[in-house]
Amino acid sequence: MVYFYALIANGTKQIPKSFHNAFVKLQEYNVLKTQGHIHKLKSDFIIGSVDISQSGKVFLKSFKDTDCTDFILEKGKFYKLKKGDIILAKRGKSKNKGQKGKIKQKANLITLLYATKPYAIAVLVMKKGQILALELESRGKKGRYLELKLSQKSLKALPKHCVVKVEVASGNIVEVFGVLEDASIDEKIALSTYNRLYDFSHSSNEFALSFGNEVHKDMYPNRVDLSHLPFCVIDPIDAKDHDDAIYFDANSRTLYVAIADVSEYVSFQSELDKEAKKRGFSLYFPHKVLPMLPFALSSGICSLKQNALRLAMVWEISLSTKAEVKKSRLFEALIRSHANVSYEDIESFLYNKPTSLPDSITQWLKAYVPFVKKCRKNRLNLGFDFTSNEIKLELNESAEIVSWHRSSQTLAHSIIEESMLLANVESAKMLDSGIFRIHPPPKLERIDELMWKLESMGYEVPKTQDIHTLITQIQAQAEKQDKAKISHNENQREIVDAQIIKSLSKATYSSKPLAHFGLGFESYTHFTSPIRRYSDLFVHRILKAILHKDKHLPFLLESCNAIAQELNLKEKQISQIELYFYHLKMLRYAKKLLDKQPLICKILVNSSEEEGIALDVIPQAKITLDRFLPRFSIAEVEVEEVDLLSMSIYAKVLDSQTQDFISHKCTKKSHKGKK
């Protein structure tokens, strides 16, 4: 639905049949006008998605690409709106208010067009002799109860703590998952909030299977045959789909980045394309993947399997001795991966440990590593390097955590990361319009707030107006603390980076070629993961149309803004589903540990003075404290209760272990004027 509403907000010639009812509804509200063959909104009206601040203010993010700022909802019954909902509103009067006289644009709600969370997940509980439905997402002791259109007699027939899926608008129970104490239902709970699809349609699966398992060279006489080059695929050890492969010609300093040519199999507006666009992205749980495309494609004919001939889009990038791009070209090719290996395999090779890598790959890999390091150094002159110690969970057959570990970035990761960044940047250079990955610089007030936080944490904030210098110098201080081990916590850099990232805007998709602040690129797109990201698949189509001078290119470009808007919403949903699943698993893990022995862990007091984030034992779990502590302090706490019903962990602070964030005394200073 986002796709259609974003199309109509900017004007469109065609109204897809599947959106006819939505089009008629807008006509009934008399908010459309037709100019020639273009259907568009009248200038007084706005369609966009809802955003809600922590203070409860409701904002409207317009889908119209000429609306650069958000609108504040002023009138209307918007108390039931949720983040991501799509609404129709009328423009209100703008006022010069706020910092530096910025114009505050206002809007009045007309109607909800589409609820992105039409379902809620609830657990049935007994309260004063009545069975009530407690919404699981309403974290805390009070909770929020949903109205159900079901008799008490019917509800009492269900087991204690039964978890159900409720259609919010009607109050009907549409699915029963099982009991809350059963860890195997967590996957359904997380997915059902946004109604994420499990299975593909029968016709999509049949069509995907029709391509077979092998690529026949004689069917593609116009493709460049690179199957003789020793390409290598480097992925996580448990990867099922392989998007990318690389090869480096040391003699000519030429990097080849080969990306699976998914668009050859998934044509625009086909049944497969519609299924992929519905999902937007592959979704990853610790124990499985829910792919964007049927397995016959994602793990089959599209995947760059070892020794299998595959179709690819290839960037040929010539580098200077300083690892700067001299020239590049994109073409359609046939490639063969000579080895599919893990990051751990590459790391073993780099540290001269025994490896099964063939000589044909180790020779060029050894020659490429110095260029990788130079590429990274060049990039960080303008971009940033943030630590990413992702928590990996290992689940048993009962879907419970048995262990976890931190996955840190290594040189092996950098080999792929820098190669993919080069290909993405070169792809963006080909696009005047399309789908770009953008990241605006932080607002000055956010930087001021960040500086106050860092000073409160005991860091010396450099007196500079340059944001890049400011951030990198703070990061250097954190690394110095970690290396010297003079602080109470050895993860200073990780914690500081988390605070910096919170102060930055989120990277999003856009049809406009704006800069990417975090990476330091003037223009950037996503090209390298078409198996798992719809944006990359669509960018492939545009680039192919440019290469072949296809007359249908304008038709593709017309859809870019609508697709970008839809992907931004889908990306948020995927992130929330994955986080929700992680939170459920960590709650159960904490309860299991507490049942066996006292559970003591370190926490960082962050945004709320009575809430902390666990740093160890149950990492990233949110913990409610028995008393207030200074923000950004680290404390040792003992968990007293894990309540699955309220989805909360409660702990008491161990007084003797409360610590300042770093060992020396924090001195708060005013940062006004330091911009």
XYZ file of C-alpha atoms in Angstrom, residues 57 61 111 137 286 299 365 421 479 487 535 549 551 596 611 646:
16
model
C 4.017 14.322 19.544
C 6.292 12.340 6.985
C -8.470 9.704 7.950
C 4.224 -5.296 23.471
C 19.483 -16.955 14.662
C 19.633 -20.550 -2.447
C 44.174 -12.296 -2.070
C 31.437 -0.109 -1.076
C 40.134 3.406 22.474
C 38.281 2.378 33.190
C 16.453 -1.945 -3.519
C 19.502 2.245 -23.675
C 13.107 2.837 -23.831
C 19.298 -21.860 38.629
C 16.494 1.727 33.362
C 5.018 -7.636 31.267
